[in-house]
Coordinates of C-alpha atoms in Angstrom, one line a residue:
Chain P
M10 CA 1.7 46.2 -27.1
T11 CA 1.1 43.0 -29.0
G12 CA 1.3 43.7 -32.7
T13 CA -1.5 45.4 -34.5
P14 CA -5.0 45.9 -32.9
D15 CA -6.3 43.2 -35.3
E16 CA -3.6 40.7 -34.2
A17 CA -4.2 41.5 -30.5
L18 CA -8.0 40.9 -31.0
R19 CA -7.3 37.6 -32.8
H20 CA -5.0 36.6 -30.0
D21 CA -7.6 37.4 -27.3
C22 CA -10.3 35.5 -29.1
E23 CA -8.0 32.5 -29.4
L24 CA -7.2 32.6 -25.7
Q25 CA -10.9 32.9 -24.8
S26 CA -11.6 29.8 -27.0
M27 CA -8.7 27.9 -25.3
R28 CA -10.1 28.8 -21.9
K29 CA -13.5 27.5 -22.9
T30 CA -11.9 24.2 -24.0
I31 CA -10.0 23.9 -20.7
E32 CA -13.1 24.6 -18.7
N33 CA -15.2 22.1 -20.7
R34 CA -12.6 19.4 -20.1
L35 CA -12.3 20.3 -16.4
D36 CA -16.1 20.0 -16.2
S37 CA -16.1 16.5 -17.7
L38 CA -13.0 15.3 -15.7
L39 CA -14.4 16.4 -12.3
P40 CA -16.9 14.1 -10.7
Q41 CA -20.5 15.1 -11.3
T42 CA -22.3 16.5 -8.3
E43 CA -24.6 14.1 -6.6
E44 CA -27.3 15.4 -4.2
N45 CA -26.0 16.0 -0.7
D46 CA -22.4 15.6 -1.8
L47 CA -20.9 18.9 -0.8
V48 CA -17.4 17.6 -1.5
T49 CA -17.9 17.2 -5.2
Q50 CA -19.8 20.5 -5.3
A51 CA -16.9 22.2 -3.6
M52 CA -14.3 20.6 -6.0
R53 CA -16.3 21.9 -9.0
D54 CA -16.8 25.3 -7.5
A55 CA -13.1 25.7 -6.6
T56 CA -12.0 24.7 -10.1
L57 CA -14.8 26.0 -12.4
A58 CA -15.3 29.5 -10.8
P59 CA -14.1 32.1 -13.4
G60 CA -10.3 32.2 -13.5
K61 CA -7.5 33.3 -15.6
R62 CA -6.4 29.7 -16.4
I63 CA -2.9 31.0 -16.8
R64 CA -1.1 27.8 -16.0
P65 CA -3.0 25.5 -18.4
L66 CA -2.9 28.2 -21.1
L67 CA 0.9 28.5 -20.6
M68 CA 1.2 24.8 -20.9
L69 CA -0.8 24.5 -24.1
L70 CA 0.9 27.4 -25.8
A71 CA 4.4 26.2 -24.8
A72 CA 3.6 22.7 -26.0
R73 CA 2.6 24.2 -29.3
D74 CA 5.9 26.2 -29.5
L75 CA 7.8 23.0 -28.7
G76 CA 6.3 21.3 -31.7
C77 CA 3.7 19.2 -30.0
A78 CA 0.8 18.3 -32.3
P79 CA -2.3 20.4 -31.5
A80 CA -4.3 17.3 -31.6
H81 CA -2.2 15.6 -28.8
P82 CA -5.0 13.6 -27.0
G83 CA -3.5 13.9 -23.5
L84 CA -2.1 17.4 -23.4
L85 CA -5.4 19.0 -22.4
D86 CA -5.7 16.6 -19.5
L87 CA -2.3 17.5 -18.3
A88 CA -3.3 21.1 -18.4
C89 CA -6.5 20.4 -16.4
A90 CA -4.5 18.5 -13.8
V91 CA -2.3 21.5 -13.2
E92 CA -5.4 23.7 -12.8
M93 CA -6.9 21.2 -10.3
I94 CA -3.7 21.5 -8.2
H95 CA -3.8 25.3 -8.4
A96 CA -7.5 25.2 -7.3
A97 CA -6.6 22.9 -4.4
S98 CA -3.8 25.2 -3.3
L99 CA -6.0 28.3 -3.4
T100 CA -8.7 26.5 -1.4
L101 CA -6.3 25.5 1.3
D102 CA -4.5 28.9 1.3
D103 CA -7.9 30.6 2.1
I104 CA -9.0 28.5 5.1
P105 CA -9.1 30.1 8.6
C106 CA -5.9 28.6 9.9
M107 CA -4.0 29.7 6.8
D108 CA -4.8 33.2 5.3
N109 CA -8.4 33.3 6.5
A110 CA -9.7 34.9 3.3
A111 CA -13.3 35.7 2.8
M112 CA -13.4 36.3 -0.9
R113 CA -11.7 34.8 -4.0
R114 CA -12.3 35.4 -7.6
G115 CA -15.2 37.7 -6.6
R116 CA -17.0 35.0 -4.7
P117 CA -17.1 33.8 -1.1
T118 CA -14.2 31.4 -0.5
I119 CA -14.8 27.6 -0.5
H120 CA -14.7 27.1 3.2
R121 CA -17.2 30.0 3.7
K122 CA -19.6 28.4 1.3
F123 CA -19.2 24.7 2.2
G124 CA -17.6 24.6 5.6
E125 CA -13.9 24.2 6.5
N126 CA -13.9 20.4 6.6
V127 CA -15.5 20.1 3.2
A128 CA -13.1 22.6 1.8
I129 CA -10.1 20.6 3.0
L130 CA -11.6 17.3 1.8
A131 CA -12.3 18.9 -1.6
A132 CA -8.7 20.2 -1.9
V133 CA -7.3 16.7 -1.0
A134 CA -9.7 15.1 -3.6
L135 CA -8.6 17.7 -6.3
L136 CA -4.9 16.9 -5.6
S137 CA -5.5 13.2 -5.8
K138 CA -7.6 13.5 -8.9
A139 CA -4.9 15.5 -10.6
F140 CA -2.4 12.7 -10.1
G141 CA -5.0 10.2 -11.3
V142 CA -5.7 12.3 -14.5
V143 CA -1.9 12.5 -15.3
S144 CA -1.4 8.8 -14.7
S145 CA -3.9 7.9 -17.3
A146 CA -3.5 10.7 -19.8
E147 CA -3.9 9.4 -23.4
G148 CA -1.2 9.8 -26.0
L149 CA 1.6 9.9 -23.4
S150 CA 4.1 7.1 -23.0
D151 CA 4.0 5.3 -19.6
A152 CA 7.4 6.8 -18.9
G153 CA 6.0 10.3 -19.7
R154 CA 3.1 9.7 -17.3
A155 CA 5.4 8.6 -14.5
Q156 CA 7.7 11.7 -15.2
A157 CA 4.7 14.0 -15.2
V158 CA 3.6 12.6 -11.8
S159 CA 7.1 13.1 -10.4
E160 CA 7.1 16.7 -11.6
L161 CA 3.7 17.5 -10.0
S162 CA 4.6 15.7 -6.8
A163 CA 7.8 17.8 -6.4
A164 CA 5.8 21.0 -7.2
V165 CA 3.3 20.4 -4.5
G166 CA 5.5 19.1 -1.7
T167 CA 8.2 20.3 0.7
Q168 CA 10.2 21.9 -2.1
G169 CA 7.1 23.5 -3.6
L170 CA 3.7 24.9 -2.8
V171 CA 3.7 23.4 0.7
K172 CA 7.0 25.0 1.6
G173 CA 6.0 28.3 0.0
Q174 CA 2.8 28.5 2.0
Y175 CA 4.6 27.5 5.2
Q176 CA 7.3 30.2 4.7
D177 CA 4.6 32.7 4.0
L178 CA 2.7 31.8 7.2
R179 CA 5.8 31.7 9.3
E180 CA 7.7 34.7 8.1
G181 CA 5.2 36.7 5.9
C182 CA 4.5 39.3 8.6
E183 CA 8.1 39.6 9.8
P184 CA 10.7 41.8 8.1
R185 CA 12.3 39.6 5.4
S186 CA 15.3 40.1 3.1
T187 CA 14.6 40.5 -0.6
E188 CA 16.3 37.1 -1.1
A189 CA 13.9 35.4 1.4
I190 CA 10.9 36.9 -0.4
H191 CA 12.3 35.9 -3.8
T192 CA 12.6 32.3 -2.6
T193 CA 9.1 32.2 -1.2
N194 CA 7.8 33.6 -4.5
D195 CA 9.6 30.9 -6.4
L196 CA 8.0 28.2 -4.1
K197 CA 4.5 29.7 -4.1
T198 CA 4.4 30.6 -7.8
G199 CA 7.4 29.5 -9.8
V200 CA 7.4 25.8 -9.1
L201 CA 3.9 25.2 -10.4
F202 CA 4.6 27.3 -13.5
S203 CA 7.7 25.2 -13.9
A204 CA 5.9 21.9 -13.5
S205 CA 3.3 23.1 -16.1
L206 CA 6.0 23.7 -18.6
Q207 CA 7.8 20.4 -17.8
L208 CA 4.5 18.7 -18.6
A209 CA 4.3 20.5 -21.9
A210 CA 7.9 19.4 -22.6
I211 CA 7.1 15.8 -21.7
A212 CA 4.1 15.8 -24.1
A213 CA 6.3 17.3 -26.8
N214 CA 9.3 15.0 -26.2
A215 CA 11.5 18.1 -25.8
S216 CA 15.2 17.8 -25.2
V217 CA 16.9 17.9 -21.8
A218 CA 18.4 21.3 -22.8
A219 CA 15.0 22.7 -23.7
R220 CA 13.6 21.3 -20.4
N221 CA 16.3 23.0 -18.4
R222 CA 15.8 26.3 -20.1
L223 CA 12.0 26.1 -19.5
R224 CA 12.7 25.8 -15.8
S225 CA 14.6 29.0 -15.9
F226 CA 11.8 30.6 -18.0
A227 CA 9.2 29.5 -15.5
L228 CA 11.0 30.9 -12.5
D229 CA 11.4 34.3 -14.2
F230 CA 7.8 34.3 -15.4
G231 CA 6.7 33.3 -11.9
Q232 CA 8.6 36.1 -10.3
A233 CA 7.2 38.6 -12.7
F234 CA 3.7 37.2 -12.1
Q235 CA 4.1 37.5 -8.3
L236 CA 5.5 41.0 -8.5
L237 CA 2.5 42.1 -10.6
D238 CA 0.2 40.5 -8.1
D239 CA 1.9 42.4 -5.3
L240 CA 1.7 45.7 -7.2
I241 CA -2.0 45.1 -7.9
D242 CA -2.8 44.0 -4.3
G243 CA -4.8 46.8 -2.6
L244 CA -6.6 47.8 -5.8
A245 CA -10.3 47.0 -5.7
T246 CA -10.6 45.0 -8.9
T247 CA -9.0 41.7 -8.1
G248 CA -12.0 39.8 -6.7
K249 CA -9.9 38.8 -3.7
D250 CA -10.0 40.3 -0.3
M251 CA -8.8 43.9 -0.8
N252 CA -5.3 44.6 0.4
K253 CA -5.1 41.1 1.9
D254 CA -1.3 41.3 1.9
A255 CA -1.4 44.4 4.2
G256 CA 1.2 43.8 6.9
K257 CA 2.9 41.1 4.9
S258 CA 6.4 41.8 3.8
T259 CA 6.4 41.7 -0.1
L260 CA 9.0 43.1 -2.4
V261 CA 6.7 46.1 -2.9
S262 CA 6.7 46.9 0.8
V263 CA 10.5 46.5 1.0
L264 CA 11.6 48.0 -2.3
G265 CA 8.7 50.3 -3.3
N266 CA 6.8 50.4 -6.6
D267 CA 9.4 51.8 -8.9
R268 CA 12.1 49.2 -8.1
V269 CA 9.6 46.4 -8.3
H270 CA 8.6 47.7 -11.7
Q271 CA 12.2 47.6 -12.7
R272 CA 12.6 44.0 -11.4
L273 CA 9.5 43.0 -13.2
R274 CA 10.9 44.2 -16.5
E275 CA 14.1 42.4 -15.9
H276 CA 12.4 39.1 -15.2
L277 CA 10.3 39.4 -18.3
R278 CA 13.4 40.3 -20.4
R279 CA 15.2 37.2 -19.1
A280 CA 12.0 35.1 -19.6
D281 CA 12.1 36.3 -23.2
E282 CA 15.7 35.2 -23.6
H283 CA 15.0 31.7 -22.3
L284 CA 12.0 31.3 -24.5
A285 CA 13.9 32.4 -27.6
F286 CA 16.4 29.6 -26.9
V287 CA 13.6 27.0 -26.6
C288 CA 10.8 27.8 -29.0
S289 CA 11.9 27.1 -32.5
H290 CA 8.4 26.4 -33.7
G291 CA 6.7 29.7 -33.0
A292 CA 6.2 32.4 -30.4
A293 CA 2.8 31.7 -29.0
T294 CA 4.1 31.6 -25.4
Q295 CA 5.9 34.9 -25.9
Q296 CA 2.9 36.6 -27.4
F297 CA 0.8 35.3 -24.5
M298 CA 3.3 36.6 -21.9
H299 CA 3.6 40.0 -23.5
S300 CA -0.1 40.6 -24.0
W301 CA -1.0 39.3 -20.6
F302 CA 1.3 41.5 -18.6
N303 CA 0.4 44.6 -20.7
Q304 CA -3.3 44.0 -20.3
Q305 CA -3.0 43.7 -16.6
L306 CA -1.4 47.1 -16.5
A307 CA -4.0 48.5 -18.8
V308 CA -6.9 47.6 -16.6
H309 CA -5.4 49.0 -13.4
P310 CA -5.7 52.8 -13.5
A311 CA -2.8 53.1 -11.0
F312 CA -0.4 51.9 -13.8
M313 CA -1.9 53.9 -16.7
T314 CA 1.1 56.2 -16.9
A315 CA 3.6 53.4 -17.1
P316 CA 5.0 52.3 -20.5
P317 CA 4.1 48.8 -21.6
L318 CA 6.1 46.2 -19.8
C319 CA 6.8 44.1 -22.8
Q320 CA 7.5 45.2 -26.3
R321 CA 7.9 43.0 -29.3
Chain E
M9 CA -4.4 -19.9 17.0
T10 CA -1.5 -19.7 14.5
G11 CA 0.2 -23.1 14.5
T12 CA 2.5 -24.1 17.4
P13 CA 3.8 -21.6 19.9
D14 CA 7.2 -21.8 18.2
E15 CA 5.7 -21.0 14.8
A16 CA 3.7 -18.1 16.3
L17 CA 6.9 -16.7 17.8
R18 CA 8.8 -17.0 14.6
H19 CA 6.0 -15.3 12.8
D20 CA 5.9 -12.4 15.3
C21 CA 9.7 -12.0 15.0
E22 CA 9.5 -11.9 11.3
L23 CA 6.7 -9.2 11.4
Q24 CA 8.8 -7.2 13.8
S25 CA 11.7 -7.3 11.5
M26 CA 9.6 -6.3 8.5
R27 CA 8.1 -3.4 10.5
K28 CA 11.7 -2.2 11.2
T29 CA 12.6 -2.5 7.5
I30 CA 9.5 -0.4 6.6
E31 CA 10.2 2.2 9.2
N32 CA 13.8 2.5 8.2
R33 CA 12.8 3.0 4.6
L34 CA 10.1 5.6 5.5
D35 CA 12.8 7.4 7.5
S36 CA 15.0 7.7 4.5
L37 CA 12.3 8.5 2.0
L38 CA 10.9 11.4 4.1
P39 CA 12.6 14.7 3.9
Q40 CA 15.2 15.2 6.7
T41 CA 14.1 17.8 9.3
E42 CA 15.7 21.2 8.9
E43 CA 15.8 23.6 11.8
N44 CA 12.6 25.7 11.9
D45 CA 10.9 23.5 9.4
L46 CA 7.8 22.3 11.3
V47 CA 6.2 20.8 8.2
T48 CA 8.9 18.2 7.7
Q49 CA 8.9 17.5 11.4
A50 CA 5.2 17.0 11.4
M51 CA 5.4 14.7 8.3
R52 CA 8.0 12.5 10.1
D53 CA 6.1 12.5 13.4
A54 CA 2.8 11.6 11.7
T55 CA 4.5 8.7 9.8
L56 CA 7.2 7.4 12.1
A57 CA 5.2 7.4 15.4
P58 CA 4.8 3.8 16.5
G59 CA 2.1 2.1 14.4
K60 CA 0.9 -1.3 13.4
R61 CA 2.0 -0.8 9.7
I62 CA -0.7 -3.2 8.8
R63 CA -1.2 -1.8 5.2
P64 CA 2.5 -2.1 4.2
L65 CA 2.8 -5.5 5.9
L66 CA -0.2 -6.8 4.1
M67 CA 1.2 -5.5 0.8
L68 CA 4.6 -7.1 1.4
L69 CA 3.2 -10.5 2.5
A70 CA 0.6 -10.6 -0.3
A71 CA 3.3 -9.8 -2.9
R72 CA 5.3 -12.7 -1.5
D73 CA 2.3 -15.0 -1.8
L74 CA 1.8 -13.8 -5.3
G75 CA 5.3 -14.9 -6.3
C76 CA 7.0 -11.6 -6.2
A77 CA 10.8 -11.8 -5.7
P78 CA 11.6 -10.9 -2.1
A79 CA 14.4 -8.7 -3.4
H80 CA 12.1 -6.7 -5.7
P81 CA 13.7 -3.2 -5.5
G82 CA 10.6 -1.1 -5.5
L83 CA 8.1 -3.1 -3.5
L84 CA 9.2 -1.6 -0.2
D85 CA 8.8 1.9 -1.6
L86 CA 5.2 1.1 -2.7
A87 CA 4.5 -0.1 0.8
C88 CA 5.9 3.1 2.3
A89 CA 3.8 5.2 -0.1
V90 CA 0.7 3.5 1.2
E91 CA 1.8 4.2 4.8
M92 CA 2.3 7.8 4.0
I93 CA -1.2 8.1 2.6
H94 CA -2.5 6.4 5.7
A95 CA -0.6 8.8 8.0
A96 CA -1.9 11.8 6.0
S97 CA -5.5 10.6 6.3
L98 CA -5.1 10.1 10.1
T99 CA -3.6 13.6 10.5
L100 CA -6.5 15.2 8.6
D101 CA -9.2 13.1 10.3
D102 CA -7.9 14.4 13.7
I103 CA -8.0 18.1 13.1
P104 CA -10.5 20.3 14.9
C105 CA -13.0 20.7 12.0
M106 CA -13.0 16.9 11.4
D107 CA -13.0 14.6 14.4
N108 CA -11.2 17.0 16.7
A109 CA -9.1 14.3 18.4
A110 CA -6.5 15.1 21.0
M111 CA -4.6 11.8 21.1
R112 CA -3.5 9.3 18.5
R113 CA -1.1 6.3 18.9
G114 CA -0.7 7.4 22.6
R115 CA 0.6 10.8 21.7
P116 CA -0.8 14.3 21.1
T117 CA -2.3 14.5 17.6
I118 CA -0.2 16.3 15.0
H119 CA -2.3 19.6 15.0
R120 CA -2.0 19.8 18.8
K121 CA 1.8 19.5 18.6
F122 CA 2.5 21.6 15.5
G123 CA -0.6 23.7 14.9
E124 CA -3.5 23.1 12.6
N125 CA -2.0 24.8 9.5
V126 CA 1.2 22.8 9.8
A127 CA -0.8 19.6 10.2
I128 CA -2.7 20.3 7.0
L129 CA 0.4 21.2 5.0
A130 CA 2.2 18.1 6.3
A131 CA -0.8 15.9 5.2
V132 CA -0.8 17.5 1.8
A133 CA 3.0 17.0 1.5
L134 CA 2.7 13.3 2.6
L135 CA 0.0 12.6 0.0
S136 CA 2.1 14.3 -2.7
K137 CA 5.3 12.5 -1.6
A138 CA 3.5 9.2 -1.8
F139 CA 2.6 9.8 -5.5
G140 CA 6.1 10.9 -6.2
V141 CA 7.6 7.7 -4.5
V142 CA 5.3 5.5 -6.6
S143 CA 6.1 7.3 -9.8
S144 CA 9.8 6.6 -9.4
A145 CA 9.7 3.2 -7.7
E146 CA 12.6 1.0 -9.0
G147 CA 12.1 -2.4 -10.6
L148 CA 8.6 -1.5 -11.8
S149 CA 7.7 -0.9 -15.4
D150 CA 6.6 2.6 -16.3
A151 CA 3.1 1.1 -17.0
G152 CA 3.2 -0.4 -13.5
R153 CA 4.1 2.9 -12.0
A154 CA 1.2 4.7 -13.8
Q155 CA -1.2 2.0 -12.8
A156 CA -0.1 2.2 -9.2
V157 CA -0.6 6.0 -9.2
S158 CA -4.1 5.5 -10.6
E159 CA -4.9 3.0 -7.9
L160 CA -3.8 5.3 -5.1
S161 CA -5.5 8.3 -6.6
A162 CA -8.8 6.4 -6.7
A163 CA -8.3 5.2 -3.1
V164 CA -7.8 8.8 -1.8
G165 CA -10.5 10.6 -3.8
T166 CA -14.2 11.0 -4.0
Q167 CA -14.7 7.2 -4.2
G168 CA -12.3 6.5 -1.4
L169 CA -11.0 8.0 1.8
V170 CA -12.3 11.5 1.1
K171 CA -15.8 10.2 0.6
G172 CA -15.6 7.9 3.6
Q173 CA -14.5 10.8 5.9
Y174 CA -17.2 13.0 4.5
Q175 CA -20.0 10.4 5.0
D176 CA -18.7 9.9 8.5
L177 CA -18.8 13.6 9.2
R178 CA -22.2 14.1 7.7
E179 CA -24.0 11.1 8.9
G180 CA -21.9 9.5 11.6
C181 CA -23.9 10.9 14.4
E182 CA -27.3 10.2 12.9
P183 CA -29.1 6.9 12.9
R184 CA -27.8 5.0 9.9
S185 CA -28.8 1.7 8.2
T186 CA -26.3 -1.2 8.5
E187 CA -25.8 -0.9 4.7
A188 CA -24.9 2.8 5.0
I189 CA -22.4 2.0 7.8
H190 CA -21.0 -0.9 5.7
T191 CA -20.5 1.4 2.7
T192 CA -18.7 4.1 4.8
N193 CA -16.5 1.3 6.3
D194 CA -15.5 0.2 2.8
L195 CA -14.6 3.8 1.9
K196 CA -12.8 4.6 5.1
T197 CA -10.9 1.4 5.4
G198 CA -11.5 -1.1 2.6
V199 CA -10.3 1.0 -0.4
L200 CA -6.8 1.7 1.0
F201 CA -6.4 -2.0 1.9
S202 CA -7.6 -2.7 -1.7
A203 CA -5.1 -0.3 -3.2
S204 CA -2.3 -1.8 -1.1
L205 CA -3.1 -5.2 -2.5
Q206 CA -3.4 -3.9 -6.0
L207 CA 0.1 -2.4 -5.7
A208 CA 1.4 -5.9 -4.5
A209 CA -0.3 -7.4 -7.6
I210 CA 1.3 -4.8 -9.9
A211 CA 4.7 -5.5 -8.5
A212 CA 4.1 -9.3 -8.9
N213 CA 2.6 -9.0 -12.4
A214 CA -0.5 -10.9 -11.1
S215 CA -3.3 -11.9 -13.4
V216 CA -6.5 -9.9 -13.8
A217 CA -8.4 -12.7 -12.1
A218 CA -6.1 -12.6 -9.1
R219 CA -6.4 -8.8 -8.9
N220 CA -10.2 -9.0 -8.9
R221 CA -10.1 -11.5 -6.2
L222 CA -7.7 -9.4 -4.1
R223 CA -10.2 -6.5 -4.3
S224 CA -12.8 -8.8 -2.7
F225 CA -10.3 -10.0 -0.1
A226 CA -9.4 -6.4 0.8
L227 CA -13.0 -5.4 1.3
D228 CA -13.7 -8.3 3.6
F229 CA -10.5 -7.8 5.4
G230 CA -11.3 -4.0 5.7
Q231 CA -14.8 -4.7 7.1
A232 CA -13.4 -7.2 9.7
F233 CA -10.7 -4.6 10.6
Q234 CA -13.2 -1.9 11.1
L235 CA -15.6 -4.1 13.1
L236 CA -12.7 -5.1 15.4
D237 CA -11.9 -1.4 15.8
D238 CA -15.5 -0.6 16.7
L239 CA -15.5 -3.5 19.2
I240 CA -12.3 -2.2 20.8
D241 CA -13.3 1.5 20.9
G242 CA -14.0 2.5 24.4
L243 CA -11.4 0.2 25.9
A244 CA -8.5 2.2 27.3
T245 CA -5.6 0.5 25.5
T246 CA -5.8 1.9 22.0
G247 CA -3.7 5.0 22.4
K248 CA -6.5 7.0 20.7
D249 CA -9.1 9.2 22.4
M250 CA -11.1 6.8 24.6
N251 CA -14.5 6.1 23.3
K252 CA -14.1 8.6 20.6
D253 CA -16.9 7.0 18.6
A254 CA -19.4 7.6 21.4
G255 CA -22.5 9.0 19.8
K256 CA -21.4 7.8 16.3
S257 CA -23.6 5.1 14.8
T258 CA -21.4 2.1 14.2
L259 CA -22.4 -1.5 13.6
V260 CA -21.7 -2.2 17.3
S261 CA -24.2 0.5 18.4
V262 CA -26.8 -0.8 15.9
L263 CA -26.4 -4.6 16.1
G264 CA -24.7 -5.1 19.4
N265 CA -21.4 -7.0 20.2
D266 CA -22.6 -10.5 19.5
R267 CA -23.9 -9.9 16.0
V268 CA -20.8 -7.9 15.2
H269 CA -18.7 -10.8 16.3
Q270 CA -20.6 -13.0 14.0
R271 CA -20.2 -10.6 11.1
L272 CA -16.5 -10.3 11.8
R273 CA -16.1 -14.1 11.6
E274 CA -18.1 -14.2 8.4
H275 CA -15.9 -11.5 6.8
L276 CA -12.7 -13.4 7.8
R277 CA -14.1 -16.6 6.4
R278 CA -14.8 -15.0 3.1
A279 CA -11.4 -13.3 3.2
D280 CA -9.8 -16.7 3.6
E281 CA -11.7 -18.0 0.6
H282 CA -10.6 -15.2 -1.6
L283 CA -7.0 -15.7 -0.5
A284 CA -7.0 -19.4 -1.1
F285 CA -8.0 -18.6 -4.8
V286 CA -5.2 -16.2 -5.2
C287 CA -2.2 -17.3 -3.3
S288 CA -0.6 -20.3 -4.9
H289 CA 2.9 -19.5 -3.6
G290 CA 2.2 -19.6 0.1
A291 CA 0.0 -18.5 2.9
A292 CA 1.9 -15.6 4.5
T293 CA -1.0 -13.2 4.1
Q294 CA -3.4 -15.7 5.7
Q295 CA -1.1 -16.4 8.6
F296 CA -0.7 -12.7 9.2
M297 CA -4.5 -12.1 9.1
H298 CA -5.2 -15.0 11.5
S299 CA -2.6 -14.1 14.0
W300 CA -3.3 -10.4 13.9
F301 CA -7.0 -10.8 14.6
N302 CA -6.4 -13.4 17.3
Q303 CA -3.8 -11.3 19.0
Q304 CA -6.1 -8.3 19.1
L305 CA -8.6 -10.3 20.9
A306 CA -6.0 -11.7 23.3
V307 CA -4.8 -8.3 24.5
H308 CA -8.3 -7.0 25.1
P309 CA -9.6 -8.5 28.3
A310 CA -13.2 -7.8 27.2
F311 CA -12.9 -10.6 24.6
M312 CA -10.9 -13.1 26.7
T313 CA -13.9 -15.5 26.8
A314 CA -14.4 -15.5 23.1
P315 CA -12.9 -18.3 21.0
P316 CA -10.2 -17.4 18.5
L317 CA -11.7 -15.7 15.5
C318 CA -9.6 -17.5 12.9
Q319 CA -8.5 -21.1 13.0
R320 CA -6.1 -22.7 10.6

């Protein structure tokens, strides 16, 4: 658990307030909807539908831990850019020729609501907008902007989200080794967490050593995140298609719940170690990670008997 | 015609050599194909299939006219980034839920060869790669890189290619005013020409006045380019689906061939005027524009009786 009940409540309130700030800024960065313009409506729907905002939160908290001024004028925009890329990738993952998902975040998927062509155009526009937002983020040096664009480009491309989705499409329903599943999880989840933290590091002018350690943290965090997602899949409370990974080879289907629980704990332990090396200014990121994973367990009755994953 | 036959031949040889240089650089910038990786194969196929390379050529020639050193180390990469974006947009335009085209550049379209999901992932990876290439282009200041990313982001997004494709999908088969068609042509064609020329201007450190004039040039050039494309559509020599715009309202279907010819000449005349204002260091861009439009007419028997569009 995360400190005393009072502390936990304060932490939750703060996260809620940060989510609101992120969503307000997303709202103003995204193009306003014009009549008959389904593409901008779809962009807004894909991005502003209720979400956990875990990538932008992680970025903002890590930047704080790295000593970045809370009033940094461009940090919030970097966080929004990452969320736009995430929204674009979910939109594309759901379309009929990919995962063909009907529901996402408790709502009909973007292509079901707006049509497949609009969904694809909205995803392309979101990706492109994200790069535009980063390239003009205030309070960042031009070198920082260029570096941030490079990080995001690498996270999306053939060594990132695109490759992860392709591997999942090609091999997801075949028997896979645990190593192959681990690699796909890195690509589908870890690389965008990693880019989020690199953007935090760029805004905070962090050292090369800190940036390297943040990459390691992000990959462990991403693996833990994906394992929890696999454990939860099949429960009715996710807002996504129920049991959408049925038939897909995941670490849960290969190793079983208990060993996945063990792995999850191990990734979180290592994530903690990496963070301790990096964050000399506080432990906001650690607190977030701990409370987030423990809360996920608490709301899913299937895990009620398990001890907390993270303990401070 | 473009000067003496000797001059025209020299010009053609130079363009061929520049195309080869662009294609070699694209080849080395794109990820190498690994076995079983259809996405990188599709990215390479979409980009390296024989093409006119008109956007990168225009950029390189305009940069020369603007006084940019021929040995500028990053200019070629900027040109390749624009060609990647163009290839991504063609790939997406062709998929079943967009224009559902079977042939492009005389070959089966990317989704027919690799599958729709791979085509979409390849397009996303190409877009993302283009931003990455620009963000690390050598010989450019960091400010120049950030500006170039902003230009490309705007050209792709909801005020650029995405909006043009959406308008074409939504209204293309309905009766449209000439103004509406003109606007869609700007979005589908003009904005990426404009971004190409802005990247040339950034590499050449051109003045704000020159950059503004280049935007006007690009829009006139883009309109002329699209009108020629509409005139040519239906002839069997394009390598695309024959008469794929049948049923679409184009300026040719609304105004007829003769008035479109007139408009085309008027756009080229204005393009010439804008160029004359900008290019104090030479007339490579003008020569390219003139010879390109005249050659297009010469190879299409339907226009054999028409006088050259451009005269020096």
